[in-house]
CSV table of C-alpha atoms in Angstrom, one decimal:
chain,number,residue,atom,x,y,z
A,1,MET,CA,19.0,-17.9,36.1
A,2,SER,CA,16.0,-15.6,35.7
A,3,ARG,CA,12.4,-16.6,35.1
A,4,LYS,CA,12.4,-14.9,31.7
A,5,PHE,CA,15.0,-17.4,30.6
A,6,LYS,CA,12.8,-20.3,31.5
A,7,GLU,CA,9.7,-18.9,29.8
A,8,ASP,CA,8.6,-20.7,26.6
A,9,LYS,CA,8.4,-18.1,23.9
A,10,SER,CA,7.6,-20.4,21.0
A,11,GLY,CA,3.8,-19.7,21.2
A,12,TRP,CA,4.2,-15.9,21.0
A,13,ALA,CA,2.4,-14.3,18.1
A,14,VAL,CA,5.3,-12.3,16.8
A,15,PRO,CA,6.6,-11.8,13.2
A,16,GLN,CA,9.5,-13.9,12.0
A,17,LEU,CA,12.5,-12.5,10.2
A,18,HIS,CA,14.2,-14.3,7.3
A,19,VAL,CA,17.2,-12.9,5.5
A,20,PHE,CA,18.6,-13.8,2.1
A,21,SER,CA,22.1,-12.4,1.6
A,22,GLY,CA,23.9,-11.9,-1.7
A,23,ASP,CA,27.3,-11.6,-0.1
A,24,TYR,CA,29.8,-14.4,0.7
A,25,CYS,CA,28.7,-14.4,4.4
A,26,PRO,CA,25.4,-14.3,6.2
A,27,PHE,CA,23.8,-11.0,7.1
A,28,LYS,CA,25.0,-9.7,10.4
A,29,PRO,CA,23.3,-6.7,11.9
A,30,PRO,CA,25.6,-4.1,13.5
A,31,ARG,CA,26.3,-4.9,17.1
A,32,ASP,CA,26.9,-1.3,18.3
A,33,GLY,CA,23.2,-0.4,17.8
A,34,SER,CA,23.8,1.6,14.7
A,35,PRO,CA,21.0,1.4,12.1
A,36,ILE,CA,20.9,-1.0,9.2
A,37,ARG,CA,21.3,1.5,6.3
A,38,GLY,CA,21.8,1.6,2.6
A,39,PRO,CA,19.8,1.4,-0.5
A,40,ASP,CA,21.0,-2.1,-1.0
A,41,VAL,CA,18.6,-3.6,1.6
A,42,LEU,CA,15.1,-4.7,0.7
A,43,VAL,CA,12.5,-5.3,3.4
A,44,LEU,CA,9.4,-7.2,2.4
A,45,LEU,CA,6.3,-7.5,4.5
A,46,THR,CA,4.4,-10.6,3.6
A,47,ARG,CA,3.0,-13.9,4.8
A,48,THR,CA,3.8,-17.5,3.9
A,49,PRO,CA,1.3,-20.2,3.2
A,50,LEU,CA,0.0,-22.0,6.2
A,51,GLU,CA,0.4,-25.5,4.6
A,52,ARG,CA,4.1,-26.3,5.0
A,53,ASP,CA,4.2,-29.8,3.5
A,54,GLY,CA,7.6,-30.4,5.1
A,55,ARG,CA,9.4,-27.7,3.2
A,56,HIS,CA,11.0,-24.5,4.5
A,57,VAL,CA,8.6,-21.6,4.8
A,58,MET,CA,10.8,-19.4,2.6
A,59,ARG,CA,10.9,-21.9,-0.3
A,60,PRO,CA,8.2,-19.9,-2.3
A,61,LEU,CA,10.3,-16.7,-2.0
A,62,ALA,CA,13.6,-18.4,-2.9
A,63,PRO,CA,13.4,-17.7,-6.7
A,64,LEU,CA,12.6,-14.0,-6.0
A,65,GLY,CA,15.5,-13.8,-3.6
A,66,GLN,CA,17.9,-15.4,-6.0
A,67,SER,CA,16.9,-13.1,-8.9
A,68,LEU,CA,17.2,-9.9,-6.7
A,69,LEU,CA,20.5,-10.9,-5.1
A,70,LEU,CA,22.3,-12.9,-7.8
A,71,GLY,CA,20.7,-12.0,-11.1
A,72,PRO,CA,22.3,-9.9,-13.8
A,73,ALA,CA,20.4,-6.7,-12.7
A,74,ARG,CA,21.5,-7.1,-9.1
A,75,GLN,CA,20.0,-4.3,-7.0
A,76,PHE,CA,20.3,-5.5,-3.4
A,77,ASN,CA,22.8,-7.2,-1.2
A,78,HIS,CA,20.3,-8.2,1.5
A,79,PHE,CA,16.7,-9.2,1.3
A,80,VAL,CA,14.9,-9.2,4.7
A,81,ILE,CA,11.5,-10.9,4.8
A,82,VAL,CA,9.1,-10.0,7.7
A,83,ASP,CA,6.8,-13.0,7.8
A,84,VAL,CA,3.6,-12.2,9.7
A,85,THR,CA,2.1,-15.7,9.4
A,86,PRO,CA,2.7,-16.5,13.2
A,87,MET,CA,0.6,-13.5,14.0
A,88,LEU,CA,-2.3,-14.8,11.9
A,89,THR,CA,-2.3,-18.4,12.8
A,90,PRO,CA,-5.4,-19.7,14.6
A,91,PRO,CA,-5.3,-20.2,18.4
A,92,GLU,CA,-5.4,-23.7,19.7
A,93,GLN,CA,-8.9,-25.1,20.0
A,94,ASP,CA,-8.5,-26.1,23.6
A,95,GLY,CA,-6.1,-23.4,24.8
A,96,PRO,CA,-6.9,-20.2,26.7
A,97,LEU,CA,-7.1,-18.1,23.5
A,98,ALA,CA,-9.6,-20.5,21.8
A,99,PRO,CA,-12.8,-18.8,20.6
A,100,SER,CA,-15.5,-19.3,23.2
A,101,ASP,CA,-18.5,-19.1,20.8
A,102,GLY,CA,-17.3,-21.9,18.5
A,103,GLN,CA,-16.6,-19.6,15.5
A,104,GLN,CA,-13.8,-20.4,13.0
A,105,HIS,CA,-10.7,-18.3,13.1
A,106,ASP,CA,-10.3,-16.1,10.0
A,107,PRO,CA,-6.6,-15.1,9.5
A,108,THR,CA,-7.6,-11.9,7.7
A,109,ASP,CA,-9.5,-10.5,10.7
A,110,ALA,CA,-6.4,-9.0,12.2
A,111,ILE,CA,-5.4,-7.4,8.9
A,112,ARG,CA,-8.9,-6.1,8.4
A,113,LYS,CA,-9.0,-4.6,11.9
A,114,GLU,CA,-5.6,-3.0,11.3
A,115,ASN,CA,-6.7,-1.4,8.1
A,116,GLU,CA,-9.8,0.1,9.7
A,117,THR,CA,-7.9,2.3,12.2
A,118,ARG,CA,-5.6,5.2,11.6
A,119,GLU,CA,-3.2,4.4,14.3
A,120,PRO,CA,-1.4,1.0,14.6
A,121,ALA,CA,-3.7,-1.5,16.4
A,122,LYS,CA,-2.7,-3.3,19.5
A,123,GLY,CA,-1.2,-6.7,18.8
A,124,PHE,CA,-0.7,-6.6,15.0
A,125,GLY,CA,0.3,-3.1,13.9
A,126,LYS,CA,2.1,-2.2,17.1
A,127,SER,CA,4.2,-5.4,17.0
A,128,LEU,CA,5.3,-4.6,13.4
A,129,LEU,CA,6.0,-1.0,14.3
A,130,ARG,CA,8.2,-2.1,17.3
A,131,LEU,CA,10.0,-4.6,15.0
A,132,VAL,CA,10.8,-1.9,12.5
A,133,GLN,CA,12.0,0.5,15.2
A,134,ARG,CA,14.2,-2.2,16.8
A,135,LEU,CA,15.8,-3.1,13.5
A,136,GLY,CA,16.9,0.6,13.1
A,137,LEU,CA,16.3,0.7,9.4
A,138,GLU,CA,17.6,3.7,7.5
A,139,ASP,CA,17.4,4.5,3.8
A,140,VAL,CA,16.2,0.9,2.9
A,141,THR,CA,13.6,-0.1,0.3
A,142,LEU,CA,10.4,-1.1,2.0
A,143,ALA,CA,7.9,-3.4,0.1
A,144,ALA,CA,4.5,-4.9,1.0
A,145,GLU,CA,2.3,-7.3,-0.8
A,146,GLY,CA,-1.5,-7.3,-1.2
A,147,GLU,CA,-3.5,-6.4,2.0
A,148,PHE,CA,-0.3,-5.5,3.8
A,149,CYS,CA,0.2,-2.3,1.7
A,150,PRO,CA,-1.9,-0.1,4.0
A,151,VAL,CA,-0.2,-1.6,7.0
A,152,LEU,CA,3.2,-0.7,5.5
A,153,LEU,CA,2.1,2.9,4.8
A,154,LYS,CA,0.8,3.2,8.4
A,155,ILE,CA,4.1,1.9,9.8
A,156,LEU,CA,6.0,4.2,7.6
A,157,GLU,CA,3.9,7.2,8.8
A,158,ASN,CA,4.4,6.3,12.5
A,159,ALA,CA,8.0,5.0,12.5
A,160,GLY,CA,10.0,7.9,11.3
A,161,GLY,CA,9.0,8.7,7.7
A,162,PRO,CA,11.6,9.8,5.2
A,163,ALA,CA,14.7,8.7,7.1
A,164,LEU,CA,13.4,5.2,7.3
A,165,SER,CA,12.9,4.5,3.7
A,166,ALA,CA,14.6,5.4,0.5
A,167,ASP,CA,11.9,3.8,-1.6
A,168,VAL,CA,8.5,2.2,-1.1
A,169,TRP,CA,7.1,-0.6,-3.3
A,170,LEU,CA,3.5,-1.6,-3.1
A,171,ILE,CA,3.0,-5.0,-4.9
A,172,ARG,CA,-0.6,-5.7,-6.0
A,173,PRO,CA,-2.0,-3.4,-3.3
A,174,VAL,CA,-5.4,-4.0,-1.8
A,175,LEU,CA,-6.4,-0.7,-0.3
């Protein structure tokens, strides 16, 4: 058994993927490494509320997923949600990443720093770029909400451009 297997990865600040599927079976990415393609896939870049109150983190997006996948004007078969909330959560107050000067952690700092640069910033933007490249998306609809719209455009510019996306939706953009 390798040391990588024993390493605790639960504290890593990486985006989480959640998938709603409109088919009769759960979404299964191709095993042969071929890209996830087709205009029937919607990928949404968003964050969930930090207060969970015991419910699943995707509960607020369930009505949207149901209307997109099961409604009368069904456009998509799969709805992939990239949740960046783990990347924005505050570090532990007594851990090694705790702020040394006693300042409060602002979750929008990482987004603000990302939007100030032209290239993807280390940590936030590069992690999302690597995720999009690993998913191997091709001809999908990409969507972002609010302050993530500039981040999505930056990822689109650096990840492969036109082959990656068939359509781009910017929902209430904050540019």
